[in-house]
């Protein structure tokens, strides 16, 4: 009946809550036919009711709520304060404490006012920048621009707003001109007779390119429908519950599903809108368009036909609408009329198929260090197909990569979870089971209920050797569950930023259509709502605090608050009783101490830490000079200060990474996959964090680990038993 995160399908308590919610709503919502223009009102009513009954920590809809939702909405539609004036804001402000009434009364007056005013102001702003860029700018005036838009006041009136646009454009032009001047200087240094392009010509080119960029941006914005803007209004409201509660329009829900599963059905091409044309940007390796070898990057799509139907001219059509016409069920045919890169017109027939977005999936590599062979598995997210459990998922893929690395006879494995934003809870629980014997992995708690322990019931351990888990500030949610379980069991060493992101909440995705007995509006989209919190098996929450690394390595943002702590509506940290579990080892004190000593004496890490402090010191420096001479001097001073930090990007660790044999076979017919792997390996050759992780693996010899496990089993653990 409902389509929610797969883990919830086996949690009968939550299912009962949702079923009860549905029953209430079926009697609550109107059953008679409602006009289509009432869809927005129904969405307001539906979302507020579901959140009140289904959210983990429902909040009171009052004036304080209204003030926060109002501010969030205005900031979302004009984040850089280049559209609305203070006069507009004064007019809007009478609704600042009435968002609660708007939700309860389903009153769209405020939204209609802001939407219509925004459309008017955006049309005016296009005229403003077009006129300003039509003639040369004066770069001799002593002016500055504050780029901290959040703290910047709104322009008092239209005249001041035009002046703000002028300053914003000046900054853009100065950046472009000085970049072009550097290129000219480089050409002159290589060729003595080269005639440097004069400033006036560079300024003219900069104005032209800036206008083209703005026109393309406005073309994209023009494709947003009233429904898209209303979604922003709804999200300003629902995100007041917490940062991870979010409304998905039908199109956004489709994109979310693809991002989680890593798969979709279509031709396997990434498209981009340029002016009125839709251009092929990239062919996804292995997809039907890539296999057909007729489409190529740079081709422009002119018409789309379904099977033998008449082709439809797509000029001027929204990009999302073009994508809808090209995507379709596996086995069906689409015909594209394209203008090739060489200017010829060609009709290309493609049979749609399932496409895997390869960048989403786990991948592994082998590297040798100090005469030992190690493996590294990179996992960008804990993906799963909610619709079909037989399809590819992160647990199965990582298990397969482990087997391949074992066949390659590696002595240790790194699991790289840097920038991994999370994903499926069920998947991460099973994945932890690849590295531990049976036992609890994570605790999950719904509001007003006792915690539920989610265990790994399988006593089999797929990888018993040395393990290092790499994390950073942006390792979140499921990544934190994995790292926390590995840390609590003392199964491996966590290395990375001081702490991970700090997202300790669980969301369910509710299909809104399920709550209506009759629906005359079509697809209403979905609501991702926080319904539970998860806790480590040691009882602590990862909310706000994240997982603290065993080995902290300096990073560029070490002194800047990032993660859940930065979110205005983040839920609080708390703790519950620990689950009974037995650590795998007595600990890694010796190996951690060795690594910390290496890091402390490493000149590259010292430079990274110095860079982090420098970045932190500059974070409040938001005033930029707009006089050419001042700006150029400012940039020169900045370059001088950052010269020493260029060594961070130029660093090479001297390691050689190799793909496994099965991939090397694929390279013979898949040049794109080969190129992607070469780029990944090149990135790792510049990565000091991977290098130190390999040093830790080298310290964690198989013999050391076996001795620790053996000693651990001798300890009395009668009072600590694994959860069955």
XYZ file of N, CA and C in Angstrom, residues 552-707:
468
model
N 42.565 11.557 13.862
C 42.104 12.805 13.243
C 43.214 13.343 12.348
N 42.876 13.561 11.085
C 43.845 14.126 10.145
C 43.437 15.562 9.828
N 44.395 16.465 9.733
C 44.063 17.857 9.408
C 43.347 17.945 8.058
N 42.333 18.793 7.970
C 41.692 19.067 6.684
C 41.411 20.550 6.578
N 41.097 21.008 5.386
C 40.993 22.445 5.112
C 39.892 23.123 5.922
N 38.889 22.352 6.358
C 37.754 22.949 7.062
C 37.719 22.524 8.530
N 38.895 22.191 9.072
C 38.981 21.680 10.436
C 38.501 22.687 11.476
N 38.627 23.995 11.183
C 38.286 25.008 12.175
C 36.954 25.699 11.868
N 36.233 25.170 10.916
C 34.947 25.755 10.542
C 33.842 24.762 10.897
N 32.798 25.253 11.560
C 31.676 24.393 11.933
C 30.916 23.980 10.672
N 30.880 22.691 10.417
C 30.127 22.178 9.270
C 29.295 20.992 9.719
N 28.278 20.673 8.954
C 27.459 19.512 9.259
C 26.137 19.872 9.893
N 25.571 18.910 10.603
C 24.253 19.080 11.213
C 24.253 20.244 12.213
N 25.396 20.516 12.815
C 25.483 21.606 13.791
C 25.181 22.962 13.163
N 25.339 23.052 11.846
C 25.082 24.309 11.141
C 23.604 24.507 10.811
N 22.822 23.440 10.923
C 21.414 23.512 10.529
C 20.595 24.203 11.624
N 19.739 25.124 11.218
C 18.972 25.920 12.175
C 17.951 25.086 12.947
N 17.381 24.074 12.311
C 16.302 23.322 12.941
C 16.707 21.902 13.305
N 18.004 21.693 13.531
C 18.490 20.346 13.823
C 17.926 19.839 15.144
N 17.648 18.531 15.197
C 17.155 17.909 16.421
C 18.307 17.746 17.413
N 17.970 17.596 18.677
C 18.968 17.591 19.744
C 19.677 16.244 19.869
N 20.837 16.256 20.532
C 21.575 15.037 20.861
C 21.000 14.444 22.136
N 20.957 13.118 22.207
C 20.592 12.442 23.446
C 21.186 11.042 23.443
N 20.934 10.284 24.466
C 21.472 8.929 24.554
C 20.439 8.006 25.177
N 20.612 6.705 24.922
C 19.741 5.678 25.487
C 20.626 4.583 26.072
N 20.016 3.540 26.583
C 20.767 2.419 27.128
C 21.529 1.704 26.016
N 22.752 1.259 26.290
C 23.494 0.512 25.261
C 22.885 -0.856 24.998
N 23.138 -1.379 23.814
C 22.745 -2.750 23.488
C 23.875 -3.681 23.927
N 23.576 -4.923 24.287
C 24.637 -5.853 24.686
C 25.453 -6.310 23.479
N 26.751 -6.076 23.519
C 27.615 -6.484 22.408
C 29.016 -6.747 22.944
N 29.802 -7.500 22.197
C 31.172 -7.825 22.591
C 32.138 -7.316 21.538
N 33.052 -6.398 21.899
C 34.050 -5.923 20.934
C 34.875 -7.070 20.366
N 35.311 -6.892 19.134
C 36.079 -7.924 18.444
C 37.513 -7.967 18.951
N 38.080 -6.805 19.265
C 39.470 -6.727 19.716
C 39.542 -5.922 21.000
N 40.700 -5.908 21.609
C 40.908 -5.094 22.808
C 41.208 -3.646 22.459
N 41.502 -3.378 21.198
C 41.749 -2.007 20.789
C 42.934 -1.873 19.860
N 43.150 -0.644 19.419
C 44.211 -0.365 18.448
C 45.114 0.764 18.947
N 45.362 0.803 20.238
C 46.112 1.918 20.824
C 47.476 2.107 20.166
N 48.190 1.027 19.928
C 49.533 1.116 19.366
C 49.504 1.694 17.954
N 48.594 1.161 17.127
C 48.519 1.617 15.740
C 48.056 3.078 15.654
N 47.109 3.463 16.525
C 46.624 4.844 16.544
C 47.744 5.792 16.957
N 48.512 5.397 17.952
C 49.625 6.228 18.417
C 50.666 6.412 17.319
N 50.982 5.340 16.592
C 51.950 5.429 15.492
C 51.481 6.431 14.438
N 50.203 6.334 14.094
C 49.656 7.222 13.060
C 49.682 8.670 13.520
N 49.297 8.912 14.759
C 49.283 10.285 15.263
C 50.677 10.892 15.245
N 51.679 10.088 15.560
C 53.064 10.572 15.525
C 53.490 10.911 14.101
N 53.093 10.054 13.147
C 53.423 10.328 11.736
C 52.787 11.637 11.278
N 51.508 11.790 11.609
C 50.771 12.987 11.188
C 51.401 14.241 11.790
N 51.766 14.172 13.071
C 52.320 15.341 13.764
C 53.645 15.790 13.161
N 54.402 14.845 12.604
C 55.719 15.184 12.055
C 55.715 15.357 10.536
N 54.551 15.178 9.907
C 54.462 15.242 8.449
C 54.319 16.691 7.985
N 55.242 17.153 7.163
C 55.223 18.559 6.712
C 53.985 18.879 5.880
N 53.493 17.902 5.105
C 52.305 18.139 4.282
C 51.072 18.332 5.155
N 50.928 17.513 6.183
C 49.803 17.674 7.103
C 49.912 18.999 7.865
N 51.129 19.403 8.210
C 51.319 20.692 8.878
C 50.871 21.839 7.975
N 51.165 21.707 6.689
C 50.767 22.735 5.726
C 49.245 22.777 5.585
N 48.605 21.604 5.569
C 47.136 21.537 5.480
C 46.510 22.200 6.703
N 47.076 21.952 7.868
C 46.535 22.559 9.091
C 46.728 24.078 9.068
N 47.858 24.529 8.577
C 48.095 25.965 8.461
C 47.094 26.599 7.495
N 46.817 25.890 6.405
C 45.832 26.363 5.429
C 44.440 26.435 6.054
N 44.108 25.461 6.888
C 42.806 25.441 7.566
C 42.651 26.651 8.479
N 43.695 26.983 9.210
C 43.652 28.147 10.095
C 43.529 29.436 9.279
N 44.215 29.483 8.147
C 44.149 30.659 7.275
C 42.738 30.847 6.715
N 42.122 29.744 6.292
C 40.744 29.798 5.786
C 39.799 30.281 6.881
N 39.991 29.777 8.091
C 39.135 30.168 9.204
C 39.278 31.656 9.515
N 40.495 32.159 9.447
C 40.736 33.583 9.725
C 40.088 34.483 8.681
N 39.914 33.975 7.461
C 39.374 34.783 6.365
C 37.864 34.658 6.199
N 37.216 33.811 6.994
C 35.804 33.520 6.732
C 34.883 34.725 6.923
N 35.318 35.707 7.719
C 34.504 36.902 7.930
C 34.896 38.038 6.988
N 35.849 37.797 6.112
C 36.312 38.834 5.175
C 35.419 38.813 3.936
N 34.355 39.602 3.966
C 33.339 39.543 2.911
C 33.259 40.807 2.054
N 34.141 41.751 2.276
C 34.120 42.995 1.513
C 35.115 42.895 0.356
N 34.614 43.123 -0.878
C 35.449 43.044 -2.074
C 35.517 44.426 -2.723
N 36.731 44.847 -3.091
C 36.913 46.142 -3.767
C 36.580 46.007 -5.253
N 35.919 47.024 -5.783
C 35.467 46.989 -7.173
C 36.223 47.957 -8.079
N 37.151 48.719 -7.538
C 38.031 49.519 -8.384
C 39.093 48.581 -8.948
N 39.332 48.663 -10.237
C 40.219 47.708 -10.912
C 41.576 47.597 -10.226
N 42.193 48.721 -9.930
C 43.527 48.699 -9.326
C 43.499 48.057 -7.937
N 42.454 48.380 -7.161
C 42.335 47.810 -5.812
C 42.058 46.307 -5.876
N 41.143 45.934 -6.797
C 40.793 44.519 -6.930
C 42.013 43.703 -7.351
N 42.753 44.241 -8.317
C 43.920 43.518 -8.819
C 44.979 43.372 -7.724
N 45.165 44.417 -6.935
C 46.128 44.344 -5.830
C 45.662 43.341 -4.779
N 44.348 43.356 -4.535
C 43.769 42.426 -3.566
C 43.989 40.982 -4.002
N 43.791 40.722 -5.284
C 44.000 39.378 -5.805
C 45.478 38.993 -5.794
N 46.340 39.976 -6.055
C 47.786 39.713 -6.030
C 48.234 39.358 -4.617
N 47.719 40.110 -3.638
C 48.049 39.817 -2.242
C 47.539 38.431 -1.852
N 46.354 38.105 -2.334
C 45.764 36.798 -2.035
C 46.604 35.683 -2.654
N 47.015 35.880 -3.896
C 47.863 34.882 -4.563
C 49.176 34.688 -3.814
N 49.717 35.813 -3.324
C 50.984 35.750 -2.594
C 50.819 34.942 -1.311
N 49.705 35.173 -0.628
C 49.447 34.454 0.621
C 49.215 32.962 0.379
N 48.606 32.643 -0.744
C 48.241 31.248 -1.010
C 49.310 30.469 -1.763
N 50.379 31.144 -2.168
C 51.425 30.463 -2.936
C 51.945 29.233 -2.198
N 52.184 29.405 -0.890
C 52.728 28.291 -0.119
C 51.763 27.106 -0.049
N 50.449 27.385 -0.202
C 49.459 26.315 -0.091
C 49.256 25.550 -1.393
N 49.867 26.022 -2.486
C 49.744 25.312 -3.756
C 50.368 23.928 -3.686
N 51.306 23.752 -2.762
C 51.955 22.447 -2.592
C 50.951 21.381 -2.171
N 49.834 21.802 -1.585
C 48.806 20.834 -1.177
C 48.216 20.155 -2.404
N 47.909 20.956 -3.450
C 47.344 20.397 -4.679
C 48.395 19.657 -5.515
N 49.647 20.043 -5.353
C 50.699 19.448 -6.177
C 51.290 18.182 -5.566
N 50.816 17.813 -4.403
C 51.389 16.664 -3.683
C 51.167 15.357 -4.448
N 52.153 14.506 -4.458
C 52.055 13.162 -5.053
C 52.587 12.164 -4.026
N 51.834 11.099 -3.795
C 52.255 10.113 -2.799
C 53.119 8.992 -3.381
N 53.237 8.952 -4.715
C 54.100 7.970 -5.352
C 53.524 6.570 -5.415
N 52.257 6.408 -5.034
C 51.630 5.090 -5.062
C 51.040 4.799 -6.440
N 50.950 3.518 -6.772
C 50.383 3.095 -8.057
C 49.144 2.253 -7.785
N 48.011 2.697 -8.296
C 46.742 2.002 -8.094
C 46.364 1.267 -9.380
N 45.839 0.069 -9.222
C 45.474 -0.755 -10.378
C 44.063 -1.303 -10.232
N 43.357 -1.345 -11.345
C 42.036 -1.960 -11.350
C 42.178 -3.475 -11.278
N 41.120 -4.116 -10.808
C 41.111 -5.569 -10.711
C 40.992 -6.186 -12.108
N 41.353 -7.448 -12.268
C 41.370 -8.087 -13.601
C 40.062 -7.988 -14.373
N 38.911 -8.121 -13.673
C 37.637 -8.094 -14.403
C 37.423 -6.735 -15.067
N 37.859 -5.650 -14.397
C 37.711 -4.321 -14.984
C 38.693 -4.113 -16.130
N 39.869 -4.640 -15.983
C 40.852 -4.500 -17.052
C 40.369 -5.168 -18.336
N 39.584 -6.215 -18.202
C 38.971 -6.838 -19.377
C 37.927 -5.909 -19.996
N 37.149 -5.235 -19.122
C 36.119 -4.318 -19.612
C 36.731 -3.130 -20.346
N 37.936 -2.731 -19.932
C 38.595 -1.578 -20.555
C 38.819 -1.788 -22.055
N 38.912 -3.031 -22.478
C 39.185 -3.327 -23.886
C 38.056 -2.851 -24.792
N 36.845 -2.783 -24.237
C 35.686 -2.362 -25.038
C 34.997 -1.123 -24.474
N 35.450 -0.660 -23.308
C 34.792 0.473 -22.654
C 35.828 1.548 -22.332
N 36.060 2.430 -23.284
C 37.057 3.484 -23.110
C 36.655 4.479 -22.022
N 35.330 4.726 -21.905
C 34.867 5.688 -20.915
C 35.111 5.174 -19.501
N 34.831 3.907 -19.264
C 35.087 3.322 -17.954
C 36.577 3.375 -17.632
N 37.394 3.083 -18.604
C 38.847 3.134 -18.413
C 39.284 4.543 -18.022
N 38.737 5.547 -18.711
C 39.085 6.937 -18.418
C 38.657 7.312 -17.000
N 37.453 6.893 -16.601
C 36.964 7.204 -15.259
C 37.854 6.589 -14.190
N 38.284 5.352 -14.400
C 39.147 4.695 -13.417
C 40.526 5.364 -13.372
N 41.016 5.772 -14.526
C 42.319 6.447 -14.553
C 42.255 7.764 -13.773
N 41.144 8.473 -13.909
C 40.978 9.728 -13.167
C 40.898 9.467 -11.670
N 40.194 8.408 -11.284
C 40.087 8.048 -9.873
C 41.467 7.705 -9.302
N 42.209 6.898 -10.044
C 43.545 6.511 -9.602
C 44.466 7.726 -9.523
N 44.321 8.632 -10.472
C 45.128 9.847 -10.458
C 44.819 10.686 -9.222
N 43.530 10.778 -8.868
C 43.136 11.515 -7.666
C 43.741 10.884 -6.417
N 43.747 9.549 -6.349
C 44.294 8.871 -5.166
C 45.807 9.021 -5.080
N 46.455 9.202 -6.226
C 47.907 9.415 -6.212
C 48.275 10.779 -5.627
N 47.278 11.668 -5.537
C 47.499 12.999 -4.955
C 46.921 13.089 -3.540
N 46.479 11.971 -3.009
C 45.693 11.954 -1.774
C 46.543 11.491 -0.598
N 46.909 12.433 0.264
C 47.720 12.085 1.428
C 46.911 11.311 2.468
N 45.595 11.470 2.441
C 44.738 10.759 3.393
C 44.698 9.266 3.077
N 44.641 8.930 1.792
C 44.717 7.526 1.391
C 46.083 6.962 1.779
N 47.126 7.771 1.585
C 48.474 7.320 1.919
C 48.592 6.966 3.400
N 48.077 7.836 4.281
C 48.172 7.553 5.710
C 47.278 6.380 6.109
N 46.140 6.233 5.452
C 45.278 5.078 5.722
C 45.998 3.782 5.381
N 46.779 3.801 4.299
C 47.569 2.622 3.935
C 48.694 2.387 4.946
N 49.241 3.455 5.481
C 50.240 3.299 6.541
C 49.632 2.597 7.751
N 48.403 2.963 8.088
C 47.715 2.334 9.220
C 47.461 0.855 8.927
N 47.028 0.559 7.703
C 46.827 -0.844 7.318
C 48.133 -1.623 7.432
N 49.209 -0.983 7.048
C 50.511 -1.645 7.132
C 50.846 -1.985 8.583
N 50.462 -1.090 9.510
C 50.672 -1.358 10.933
C 49.758 -2.479 11.431
N 48.560 -2.530 10.854
C 47.592 -3.560 11.256
C 47.853 -4.844 10.470
N 48.909 -5.514 10.753
C 49.194 -6.761 10.034
C 48.165 -7.809 10.407
N 48.019 -8.790 9.550
C 47.059 -9.866 9.808
C 47.403 -10.570 11.111
N 48.691 -10.767 11.373
C 49.116 -11.445 12.594
C 48.696 -10.635 13.825
N 48.907 -9.328 13.782
C 48.517 -8.478 14.901
C 47.031 -8.601 15.198
N 46.223 -8.559 14.116
C 44.782 -8.602 14.295
C 44.346 -9.951 14.849
N 44.906 -11.029 14.331
C 44.538 -12.352 14.824
C 44.884 -12.506 16.302
N 46.037 -11.941 16.697
C 46.429 -12.011 18.104
C 45.443 -11.250 18.980
